[in-house]
Short mmCIF file of N, CA, C and O in Angstrom, two decimals:
data_model
loop_
_atom_site.label_atom_id
_atom_site.label_comp_id
_atom_site.label_asym_id
_atom_site.label_seq_id
_atom_site.Cartn_x
_atom_site.Cartn_y
_atom_site.Cartn_z
N MET A 1 -2.14 -37.78 44.22
CA MET A 1 -3.03 -37.57 42.41
C MET A 1 -2.44 -36.62 42.01
O MET A 1 -2.20 -35.43 42.22
N SER A 2 -1.60 -37.07 40.99
CA SER A 2 -1.19 -35.51 40.22
C SER A 2 -1.89 -35.45 38.13
O SER A 2 -1.56 -36.66 37.93
N ILE A 3 -1.96 -34.02 38.14
CA ILE A 3 -3.08 -34.21 36.82
C ILE A 3 -2.10 -33.16 36.08
O ILE A 3 -1.92 -31.49 36.59
N PRO A 4 -1.28 -33.01 34.96
CA PRO A 4 -0.62 -32.36 34.40
C PRO A 4 -1.70 -31.25 33.46
O PRO A 4 -2.63 -31.64 33.84
N SER A 5 -1.69 -29.87 33.54
CA SER A 5 -2.75 -28.91 32.49
C SER A 5 -2.51 -29.36 31.26
O SER A 5 -1.77 -30.14 30.53
N LYS A 6 -4.02 -29.12 30.83
CA LYS A 6 -4.32 -29.87 29.46
C LYS A 6 -3.72 -29.09 28.91
O LYS A 6 -3.20 -27.12 29.41
N LYS A 7 -3.76 -28.87 27.78
CA LYS A 7 -2.67 -27.72 26.79
C LYS A 7 -3.05 -27.81 25.62
O LYS A 7 -3.40 -28.91 24.58
N ASP A 8 -3.75 -25.67 25.14
CA ASP A 8 -4.19 -26.58 23.77
C ASP A 8 -3.31 -25.62 22.50
O ASP A 8 -2.22 -24.67 23.25
N PHE A 9 -4.04 -25.25 22.24
CA PHE A 9 -2.71 -24.30 20.48
C PHE A 9 -3.04 -22.72 20.63
O PHE A 9 -1.68 -22.13 20.29
N ILE A 10 -4.07 -22.28 21.07
CA ILE A 10 -3.82 -21.12 22.07
C ILE A 10 -2.65 -20.54 22.75
O ILE A 10 -2.12 -20.30 21.69
N ILE A 11 -3.39 -20.64 23.89
CA ILE A 11 -1.91 -20.89 24.61
C ILE A 11 -0.74 -21.13 24.05
O ILE A 11 0.09 -20.35 23.71
N GLY A 12 -0.69 -22.24 23.66
CA GLY A 12 0.76 -23.12 23.04
C GLY A 12 1.31 -22.27 21.85
O GLY A 12 2.60 -21.89 22.76
N SER A 13 0.35 -21.66 21.12
CA SER A 13 1.12 -20.52 20.08
C SER A 13 1.32 -19.68 20.59
O SER A 13 2.85 -19.24 19.92
N LEU A 14 1.00 -18.83 21.58
CA LEU A 14 1.55 -17.85 22.05
C LEU A 14 3.09 -18.31 23.02
O LEU A 14 3.99 -17.80 22.49
N ILE A 15 2.99 -19.02 23.62
CA ILE A 15 4.01 -19.22 24.92
C ILE A 15 5.06 -19.41 23.61
O ILE A 15 6.31 -19.25 23.73
N TRP A 16 5.13 -20.81 22.66
CA TRP A 16 6.17 -20.97 21.48
C TRP A 16 6.53 -19.71 20.74
O TRP A 16 7.67 -19.19 20.26
N ALA A 17 5.35 -19.12 20.03
CA ALA A 17 5.79 -17.35 19.70
C ALA A 17 6.74 -16.99 20.11
O ALA A 17 8.07 -16.01 20.00
N VAL A 18 6.87 -16.76 21.67
CA VAL A 18 7.23 -16.05 22.43
C VAL A 18 8.80 -16.24 23.20
O VAL A 18 10.30 -15.22 22.69
N LEU A 19 9.32 -17.32 22.97
CA LEU A 19 10.20 -18.82 23.42
C LEU A 19 10.59 -18.54 21.72
O LEU A 19 11.93 -18.60 21.67
N LEU A 20 10.45 -18.33 20.94
CA LEU A 20 11.05 -18.76 19.40
C LEU A 20 11.94 -17.30 19.28
O LEU A 20 12.64 -16.77 19.36
N ILE A 21 10.46 -16.08 19.88
CA ILE A 21 11.21 -14.30 19.72
C ILE A 21 12.64 -14.38 20.02
O ILE A 21 14.06 -13.48 20.46
N PHE A 22 12.55 -15.04 21.74
CA PHE A 22 13.90 -14.73 22.67
C PHE A 22 14.48 -15.60 22.40
O PHE A 22 16.38 -14.87 22.28
N ILE A 23 14.70 -16.65 21.59
CA ILE A 23 15.69 -17.31 21.47
C ILE A 23 16.34 -16.93 19.87
O ILE A 23 17.62 -16.77 19.39
N TRP A 24 15.59 -16.18 18.70
CA TRP A 24 16.26 -15.25 18.07
C TRP A 24 17.31 -14.22 18.57
O TRP A 24 18.24 -14.26 18.27
N ILE A 25 16.65 -13.57 20.23
CA ILE A 25 17.75 -12.14 20.56
C ILE A 25 18.67 -13.09 21.22
O ILE A 25 19.73 -12.67 21.32
N LEU A 26 18.19 -14.19 22.08
CA LEU A 26 19.93 -14.75 22.21
C LEU A 26 20.66 -15.82 21.12
O LEU A 26 22.37 -15.59 20.95
N TYR A 27 20.05 -16.00 20.22
CA TYR A 27 20.98 -16.10 18.90
C TYR A 27 21.78 -14.70 18.34
O TYR A 27 23.23 -14.43 18.12
N ARG A 28 21.30 -13.65 17.97
CA ARG A 28 21.46 -12.10 18.49
C ARG A 28 23.18 -11.92 19.59
O ARG A 28 23.52 -11.31 18.94
N SER A 29 22.42 -11.38 19.98
CA SER A 29 23.61 -11.35 21.39
C SER A 29 24.53 -12.48 20.87
O SER A 29 25.51 -12.15 21.47
N LEU A 30 24.32 -13.77 20.66
CA LEU A 30 25.67 -14.45 21.23
C LEU A 30 26.64 -14.01 20.09
O LEU A 30 27.84 -14.21 20.07
N PHE A 31 25.89 -14.36 18.91
CA PHE A 31 26.51 -14.36 17.20
C PHE A 31 26.73 -12.74 16.41
O PHE A 31 27.51 -12.83 15.57
N VAL A 32 25.95 -12.56 16.28
CA VAL A 32 25.94 -10.78 15.55
C VAL A 32 26.37 -9.92 16.30
O VAL A 32 27.23 -8.78 15.75
N ASP A 33 25.79 -9.44 17.75
CA ASP A 33 25.82 -8.83 18.61
C ASP A 33 26.37 -8.85 20.14
O ASP A 33 25.14 -8.63 20.47
N PHE A 34 27.33 -9.40 19.88
CA PHE A 34 27.52 -9.30 21.31
C PHE A 34 27.32 -8.89 22.52
O PHE A 34 27.58 -8.12 22.12
N SER A 35 26.18 -8.82 23.76
CA SER A 35 25.76 -8.95 25.17
C SER A 35 25.73 -9.83 25.69
O SER A 35 24.76 -10.66 26.09
N LEU A 36 26.78 -9.70 26.46
CA LEU A 36 27.04 -10.18 28.22
C LEU A 36 24.79 -10.54 28.52
O LEU A 36 24.60 -11.11 29.28
N LEU A 37 24.73 -8.83 28.46
CA LEU A 37 23.07 -8.89 29.46
C LEU A 37 23.20 -9.48 28.35
O LEU A 37 21.18 -10.23 29.77
N GLY A 38 21.92 -9.59 27.63
CA GLY A 38 20.57 -10.46 26.33
C GLY A 38 21.28 -11.85 26.44
O GLY A 38 20.20 -11.79 26.85
N ILE A 39 22.80 -11.90 26.80
CA ILE A 39 22.82 -13.16 26.65
C ILE A 39 22.12 -13.78 28.27
O ILE A 39 20.72 -15.32 27.81
N ILE A 40 22.39 -13.65 29.23
CA ILE A 40 21.25 -13.93 30.89
C ILE A 40 20.52 -13.30 30.74
O ILE A 40 19.93 -14.52 30.82
N GLY A 41 19.48 -12.57 30.43
CA GLY A 41 18.09 -11.92 30.10
C GLY A 41 17.79 -12.96 29.86
O GLY A 41 16.29 -13.30 29.73
N MET A 42 18.26 -13.23 28.05
CA MET A 42 16.96 -14.59 27.58
C MET A 42 17.77 -15.31 27.74
O MET A 42 16.28 -16.72 28.29
N VAL A 43 19.00 -15.85 28.68
CA VAL A 43 18.85 -17.75 28.73
C VAL A 43 17.87 -17.69 30.80
O VAL A 43 16.55 -18.75 30.79
N ILE A 44 17.55 -16.19 31.06
CA ILE A 44 16.55 -16.69 32.25
C ILE A 44 15.28 -16.58 31.27
O ILE A 44 14.51 -17.11 32.03
N CYS A 45 14.83 -15.42 30.99
CA CYS A 45 13.35 -15.93 29.80
C CYS A 45 12.86 -16.77 29.29
O CYS A 45 11.64 -18.29 29.89
N ILE A 46 14.33 -17.46 28.25
CA ILE A 46 13.43 -19.42 28.09
C ILE A 46 13.91 -20.58 28.79
O ILE A 46 12.58 -21.20 28.85
N SER A 47 14.79 -20.08 30.08
CA SER A 47 14.05 -20.68 31.56
C SER A 47 12.96 -21.54 32.31
O SER A 47 12.27 -21.51 32.04
N LEU A 48 12.01 -19.55 32.74
CA LEU A 48 10.81 -19.86 33.08
C LEU A 48 9.60 -20.13 31.86
O LEU A 48 8.69 -20.64 32.24
N PHE A 49 9.94 -19.89 30.80
CA PHE A 49 9.13 -20.43 30.02
C PHE A 49 8.61 -21.60 29.72
O PHE A 49 7.94 -22.02 29.89
N CYS A 50 9.87 -22.18 29.68
CA CYS A 50 9.99 -23.83 29.44
C CYS A 50 9.15 -25.02 31.18
O CYS A 50 8.41 -25.58 30.47
N ALA A 51 10.23 -23.45 31.62
CA ALA A 51 9.76 -24.14 32.96
C ALA A 51 8.01 -23.88 32.62
O ALA A 51 7.59 -25.61 33.44
N LYS A 52 7.64 -23.33 32.72
CA LYS A 52 5.28 -22.99 32.57
C LYS A 52 5.42 -24.04 32.31
O LYS A 52 4.47 -24.63 32.22
N TRP A 53 5.73 -24.92 30.49
CA TRP A 53 5.17 -25.02 29.42
C TRP A 53 5.40 -26.10 29.76
O TRP A 53 4.02 -27.71 30.19
N PHE A 54 6.53 -27.03 30.34
CA PHE A 54 6.89 -28.47 31.06
C PHE A 54 6.77 -28.23 32.19
O PHE A 54 6.31 -29.59 32.50
N ASN A 55 6.25 -28.01 33.24
CA ASN A 55 6.50 -28.35 34.82
C ASN A 55 4.79 -27.34 35.81
O ASN A 55 4.30 -27.75 36.72
N THR A 56 4.57 -27.43 34.31
CA THR A 56 2.67 -27.31 34.62
C THR A 56 1.93 -28.09 36.00
O THR A 56 1.50 -29.01 34.02
N ARG A 57 1.79 -28.11 36.15
CA ARG A 57 0.91 -29.25 37.15
C ARG A 57 0.24 -28.99 38.18
O ARG A 57 0.10 -28.06 39.17
N TYR A 58 -0.34 -29.93 38.88
CA TYR A 58 -1.89 -29.98 39.78
C TYR A 58 -1.86 -31.02 40.95
O TYR A 58 -1.99 -32.92 40.38
N ILE A 59 -1.35 -30.86 42.10
CA ILE A 59 -1.17 -32.95 42.56
C ILE A 59 -2.09 -32.19 44.12
O ILE A 59 -2.80 -30.99 44.43
N ILE A 60 -3.56 -33.72 44.25
CA ILE A 60 -3.53 -33.60 44.95
C ILE A 60 -3.18 -34.66 46.25
O ILE A 60 -3.24 -35.39 45.30
N THR A 61 -3.07 -33.56 47.17
CA THR A 61 -2.92 -34.99 48.17
C THR A 61 -4.94 -34.89 48.91
O THR A 61 -5.33 -35.08 49.24
N HIS A 62 -4.54 -36.03 50.53
CA HIS A 62 -5.69 -35.85 51.31
C HIS A 62 -5.38 -34.68 51.65
O HIS A 62 -7.17 -34.82 52.04
N SER A 63 -4.69 -33.71 51.93
CA SER A 63 -5.78 -32.52 52.52
C SER A 63 -5.41 -31.50 51.48
O SER A 63 -5.56 -30.52 51.67
N THR A 64 -4.01 -31.02 50.72
CA THR A 64 -4.35 -29.74 50.22
C THR A 64 -3.90 -30.34 48.73
O THR A 64 -3.56 -31.71 47.81
N LEU A 65 -4.41 -28.97 47.76
CA LEU A 65 -4.55 -28.78 46.48
C LEU A 65 -3.33 -28.02 46.17
O LEU A 65 -2.71 -27.01 46.82
N LYS A 66 -1.89 -28.80 45.59
CA LYS A 66 -0.51 -28.00 45.37
C LYS A 66 -0.77 -27.56 43.52
O LYS A 66 -0.73 -28.91 42.40
N ILE A 67 -0.42 -26.06 43.41
CA ILE A 67 -0.33 -25.73 41.82
C ILE A 67 0.64 -25.78 42.23
O ILE A 67 1.39 -24.69 42.59
N ILE A 68 1.61 -26.04 40.52
CA ILE A 68 3.54 -26.22 40.56
C ILE A 68 2.52 -25.42 38.96
O ILE A 68 2.30 -26.17 37.55
N SER A 69 2.95 -24.04 39.01
CA SER A 69 2.97 -23.65 37.02
C SER A 69 4.58 -22.56 37.07
O SER A 69 5.70 -21.52 37.50
N GLY A 70 5.99 -23.09 36.39
CA GLY A 70 6.65 -22.96 36.31
C GLY A 70 7.44 -23.07 37.66
O GLY A 70 7.86 -24.07 38.13
N LEU A 71 7.70 -21.72 38.70
CA LEU A 71 9.25 -21.68 38.80
C LEU A 71 8.39 -21.98 40.06
O LEU A 71 8.17 -21.86 41.55
N SER A 72 6.54 -21.40 40.71
CA SER A 72 6.11 -20.86 41.52
C SER A 72 5.17 -22.41 42.23
O SER A 72 5.10 -23.16 40.72
N ASN A 73 4.78 -22.41 43.58
CA ASN A 73 4.26 -23.82 43.73
C ASN A 73 2.81 -22.45 44.46
O ASN A 73 3.37 -21.38 44.92
N ASN A 74 1.88 -23.51 45.19
CA ASN A 74 0.44 -22.02 45.31
C ASN A 74 0.15 -23.95 46.32
O ASN A 74 -0.34 -25.23 45.60
N LEU A 75 -0.21 -24.02 47.32
CA LEU A 75 -1.29 -24.74 48.10
C LEU A 75 -2.25 -24.03 48.70
O LEU A 75 -2.51 -23.61 49.40
N ILE A 76 -3.21 -24.79 48.94
CA ILE A 76 -5.18 -24.92 49.09
C ILE A 76 -5.59 -25.72 49.92
O ILE A 76 -5.05 -27.69 49.85
N ASP A 77 -5.22 -26.02 50.62
CA ASP A 77 -6.05 -26.06 51.92
C ASP A 77 -7.35 -26.97 51.50
O ASP A 77 -8.35 -25.62 51.11
N ILE A 78 -8.10 -27.94 50.10
CA ILE A 78 -8.90 -28.73 50.05
C ILE A 78 -9.93 -28.51 50.91
O ILE A 78 -11.34 -28.07 50.11
N GLU A 79 -10.52 -28.64 52.17
CA GLU A 79 -11.41 -27.69 53.11
C GLU A 79 -11.35 -26.36 52.58
O GLU A 79 -13.08 -25.91 53.92
N ASP A 80 -10.90 -25.66 52.29
CA ASP A 80 -10.54 -24.33 51.88
C ASP A 80 -12.27 -23.72 50.95
O ASP A 80 -11.90 -22.73 50.28
N ILE A 81 -11.54 -24.97 50.00
CA ILE A 81 -12.97 -25.13 48.39
C ILE A 81 -14.16 -24.66 49.03
O ILE A 81 -14.99 -25.58 48.85
N ASN A 82 -14.55 -24.00 48.22
CA ASN A 82 -16.32 -23.67 48.38
C ASN A 82 -16.66 -23.78 46.88
O ASN A 82 -17.92 -24.54 46.89
N SER A 83 -15.90 -23.87 46.08
CA SER A 83 -17.03 -24.26 44.83
C SER A 83 -15.86 -24.56 43.81
O SER A 83 -14.50 -23.83 43.83
N ILE A 84 -16.30 -24.89 42.38
CA ILE A 84 -15.50 -25.17 41.54
C ILE A 84 -16.13 -24.38 39.89
O ILE A 84 -17.11 -25.20 40.55
N SER A 85 -16.02 -24.09 39.28
CA SER A 85 -16.99 -23.85 37.61
C SER A 85 -16.12 -23.82 37.21
O SER A 85 -14.92 -23.48 37.22
N HIS A 86 -16.84 -23.49 35.84
CA HIS A 86 -16.38 -23.61 34.76
C HIS A 86 -16.23 -21.99 34.04
O HIS A 86 -17.01 -21.42 34.15
N THR A 87 -15.04 -21.67 33.41
CA THR A 87 -14.69 -20.48 32.61
C THR A 87 -13.33 -20.73 31.69
O THR A 87 -13.37 -21.12 31.68
N LYS A 88 -13.81 -19.60 30.68
CA LYS A 88 -13.27 -19.83 29.73
C LYS A 88 -12.41 -18.38 30.12
O LYS A 88 -11.75 -18.01 28.88
N ASN A 89 -11.90 -17.62 30.80
CA ASN A 89 -10.81 -16.23 31.19
C ASN A 89 -10.02 -16.59 31.07
O ASN A 89 -9.08 -17.36 31.48
N ILE A 90 -9.66 -15.11 30.40
CA ILE A 90 -8.09 -15.24 30.00
C ILE A 90 -7.37 -14.53 30.67
O ILE A 90 -5.75 -15.15 30.55
N LEU A 91 -7.08 -14.55 32.41
CA LEU A 91 -6.43 -14.01 33.12
C LEU A 91 -5.03 -14.68 33.15
O LEU A 91 -5.46 -16.20 33.39
N ILE A 92 -4.31 -14.06 33.09
CA ILE A 92 -3.05 -14.99 33.80
C ILE A 92 -3.55 -15.29 34.97
O ILE A 92 -3.55 -15.25 35.97
N ALA A 93 -2.46 -17.18 35.32
CA ALA A 93 -3.48 -18.33 35.29
C ALA A 93 -2.31 -19.30 35.22
O ALA A 93 -1.13 -19.55 34.34
N PRO A 94 -1.96 -20.63 36.35
CA PRO A 94 -1.27 -21.28 36.24
C PRO A 94 -2.11 -21.88 35.61
O PRO A 94 -2.32 -23.85 35.23
N ALA A 95 -2.56 -21.99 34.09
CA ALA A 95 -3.12 -22.98 33.15
C ALA A 95 -2.43 -22.80 31.81
O ALA A 95 -2.30 -21.30 31.79
N LEU A 96 -2.63 -24.25 30.66
CA LEU A 96 -1.74 -24.45 29.39
C LEU A 96 -3.42 -23.38 28.42
O LEU A 96 -2.93 -23.56 27.44
N SER A 97 -4.40 -24.04 29.01
CA SER A 97 -5.38 -24.11 28.18
C SER A 97 -6.60 -22.57 28.31
O SER A 97 -6.87 -22.06 29.88
N ILE A 98 -7.17 -21.65 27.45
CA ILE A 98 -8.11 -21.31 27.54
C ILE A 98 -9.52 -21.87 28.58
O ILE A 98 -10.88 -22.21 29.37
N GLU A 99 -9.43 -23.13 28.47
CA GLU A 99 -11.24 -23.66 29.41
C GLU A 99 -10.10 -24.61 30.69
O GLU A 99 -9.56 -25.39 30.40
N ARG A 100 -10.75 -23.63 31.33
CA ARG A 100 -10.56 -23.59 32.37
C ARG A 100 -12.05 -23.96 34.11
O ARG A 100 -12.89 -23.37 33.37
N ILE A 101 -10.61 -24.30 35.01
CA ILE A 101 -11.68 -23.92 36.25
C ILE A 101 -11.86 -23.33 36.71
O ILE A 101 -10.06 -22.74 37.24
N GLU A 102 -12.87 -22.91 37.21
CA GLU A 102 -12.41 -21.29 38.71
C GLU A 102 -12.51 -22.27 39.99
O GLU A 102 -13.51 -22.71 39.43
N ILE A 103 -11.09 -21.52 40.95
CA ILE A 103 -11.71 -22.95 42.15
C ILE A 103 -11.78 -21.45 43.14
O ILE A 103 -10.90 -20.36 43.20
N LYS A 104 -12.94 -21.92 43.93
CA LYS A 104 -13.21 -20.18 44.14
C LYS A 104 -12.18 -20.85 46.05
O LYS A 104 -12.70 -22.04 46.54
N TYR A 105 -11.63 -20.44 46.62
CA TYR A 105 -11.81 -20.97 48.04
C TYR A 105 -10.94 -19.62 49.40
O TYR A 105 -11.78 -18.13 48.94
N LYS A 106 -11.14 -20.57 50.59
CA LYS A 106 -11.55 -18.90 51.33
C LYS A 106 -12.55 -18.31 51.34
O LYS A 106 -13.88 -18.71 50.88
N GLN A 107 -13.34 -17.19 51.57
CA GLN A 107 -13.60 -16.09 51.34
C GLN A 107 -13.54 -15.71 50.39
O GLN A 107 -14.85 -15.48 49.68
N TYR A 108 -12.65 -15.15 49.77
CA TYR A 108 -12.21 -13.97 48.37
C TYR A 108 -10.68 -14.51 47.69
O TYR A 108 -11.19 -13.48 46.67
N GLU A 109 -10.86 -15.48 47.92
CA GLU A 109 -9.72 -16.43 46.66
C GLU A 109 -9.85 -16.94 46.17
O GLU A 109 -11.39 -18.03 45.54
N THR A 110 -9.44 -16.78 44.91
CA THR A 110 -9.72 -17.37 43.38
C THR A 110 -8.56 -17.61 42.22
O THR A 110 -7.66 -17.20 42.26
N VAL A 111 -8.57 -19.02 42.12
CA VAL A 111 -7.66 -19.02 41.21
C VAL A 111 -7.98 -20.03 40.35
O VAL A 111 -9.36 -20.73 39.76
N TYR A 112 -7.67 -19.87 38.79
CA TYR A 112 -7.76 -20.62 37.31
C TYR A 112 -6.80 -21.04 37.12
O TYR A 112 -5.89 -21.08 36.45
N ILE A 113 -7.55 -22.62 37.28
CA ILE A 113 -6.18 -23.56 36.00
C ILE A 113 -7.59 -25.05 35.08
O ILE A 113 -8.42 -24.20 35.44
N SER A 114 -6.14 -25.18 34.79
CA SER A 114 -6.49 -26.34 33.33
C SER A 114 -6.52 -27.36 33.14
O SER A 114 -5.23 -28.08 33.37
N PRO A 115 -6.79 -28.67 34.22
CA PRO A 115 -6.29 -30.39 34.83
C PRO A 115 -6.49 -30.69 33.10
O PRO A 115 -8.02 -30.55 32.32
N LYS A 116 -5.51 -31.58 33.33
CA LYS A 116 -6.24 -32.38 31.80
C LYS A 116 -7.62 -32.91 31.77
O LYS A 116 -7.70 -33.60 30.72
N HIS A 117 -7.77 -33.61 32.77
CA HIS A 117 -8.38 -34.58 33.03
C HIS A 117 -9.43 -34.01 33.97
O HIS A 117 -9.78 -34.29 35.13
N THR A 118 -10.41 -32.97 33.82
CA THR A 118 -11.09 -32.28 34.90
C THR A 118 -12.32 -32.50 35.61
O THR A 118 -12.54 -32.84 36.64
N GLU A 119 -12.59 -33.50 34.97
CA GLU A 119 -14.22 -34.75 36.30
C GLU A 119 -13.30 -35.24 36.56
O GLU A 119 -14.10 -35.38 37.91
N SER A 120 -12.09 -36.63 36.49
CA SER A 120 -11.46 -37.17 38.04
C SER A 120 -11.00 -36.24 38.93
O SER A 120 -11.36 -36.59 39.84
N PHE A 121 -10.54 -35.20 38.18
CA PHE A 121 -9.46 -34.16 38.80
C PHE A 121 -11.12 -33.67 39.72
O PHE A 121 -10.55 -33.09 41.63
N ILE A 122 -11.54 -33.37 39.92
CA ILE A 122 -13.62 -32.18 40.78
C ILE A 122 -13.64 -33.85 41.10
O ILE A 122 -13.92 -33.60 42.45
N GLN A 123 -13.62 -34.70 40.74
CA GLN A 123 -14.21 -35.94 41.65
C GLN A 123 -13.14 -36.38 42.97
O GLN A 123 -13.53 -35.91 44.09
N GLU A 124 -11.97 -36.53 42.14
CA GLU A 124 -11.03 -36.44 43.72
C GLU A 124 -10.85 -35.13 45.07
O GLU A 124 -11.06 -35.64 45.39
N LEU A 125 -11.13 -34.10 44.64
CA LEU A 125 -11.28 -32.66 44.82
C LEU A 125 -12.50 -32.87 46.52
O LEU A 125 -12.36 -32.49 47.63
N VAL A 126 -13.34 -33.68 45.47
CA VAL A 126 -14.97 -33.22 46.40
C VAL A 126 -15.14 -34.50 46.93
O VAL A 126 -16.18 -34.58 48.06
N LYS A 127 -14.17 -36.10 46.54
CA LYS A 127 -13.90 -37.26 47.54
C LYS A 127 -13.13 -37.03 49.50
O LYS A 127 -13.83 -36.81 50.34
N VAL A 128 -12.41 -35.24 49.51
CA VAL A 128 -11.94 -34.54 50.64
C VAL A 128 -12.89 -34.43 51.08
O VAL A 128 -13.17 -34.26 52.49
N ASN A 129 -13.33 -33.13 49.86
CA ASN A 129 -14.30 -32.30 50.15
C ASN A 129 -15.57 -32.15 50.13
O ASN A 129 -16.16 -31.80 48.68
N PRO A 130 -17.16 -32.36 50.36
CA PRO A 130 -18.19 -33.01 48.95
C PRO A 130 -18.90 -31.94 50.02
O PRO A 130 -19.91 -31.78 48.73
N SER A 131 -18.38 -30.83 50.43
CA SER A 131 -19.30 -29.82 50.52
C SER A 131 -18.83 -28.68 49.47
O SER A 131 -19.90 -27.29 49.39
N ILE A 132 -18.00 -29.16 47.90
CA ILE A 132 -17.30 -27.50 47.68
C ILE A 132 -18.97 -27.64 46.12
O ILE A 132 -19.47 -28.89 46.22
N LYS A 133 -19.90 -26.77 45.95
CA LYS A 133 -20.38 -26.50 44.89
C LYS A 133 -19.08 -27.07 43.10
O LYS A 133 -18.82 -26.40 43.21
N VAL A 134 -20.39 -27.94 42.53
CA VAL A 134 -19.29 -28.21 41.19
C VAL A 134 -20.41 -27.68 40.62
O VAL A 134 -21.60 -27.63 40.58
N ASP A 135 -20.66 -26.65 39.28
CA ASP A 135 -21.24 -26.20 38.77
C ASP A 135 -20.76 -26.42 37.24
O ASP A 135 -19.22 -25.35 36.79
N ILE A 136 -20.20 -27.28 36.80
CA ILE A 136 -19.59 -27.98 35.30
C ILE A 136 -20.29 -28.04 34.71
O ILE A 136 -20.81 -29.21 34.25
N HIS A 137 -20.91 -27.00 33.55
CA HIS A 137 -21.65 -27.45 32.27
C HIS A 137 -20.86 -27.52 31.17
O HIS A 137 -19.82 -27.66 30.25
#
């Protein structure tokens, strides 16, 4: 089961504002003050931000939760998940919305994500690991 990240106006505005700045710098590097380093740097930055915006999703298999955000992947064994709770923590995370859930796994590990369909996402995780404590309000 693949679930995309929820996208909200605040995070989207931040990402697209940074992208527009990078595009403006790329334009200046190409046409105003030619800079090969500027071109290469901006193409890399634009690619990374676009990958984050268009490629953040969460995949639940029969035993793992795969978190894909941009070019990074994180695998979590669903049996290692201890609890899931609602949070508005704005720390850097593989999430495109301020409406996030906090997943605590193993002993001290935590990840913040924002699945588009939170309820069905949590239900799928609990089907695999019924001992997950859920505190969503």
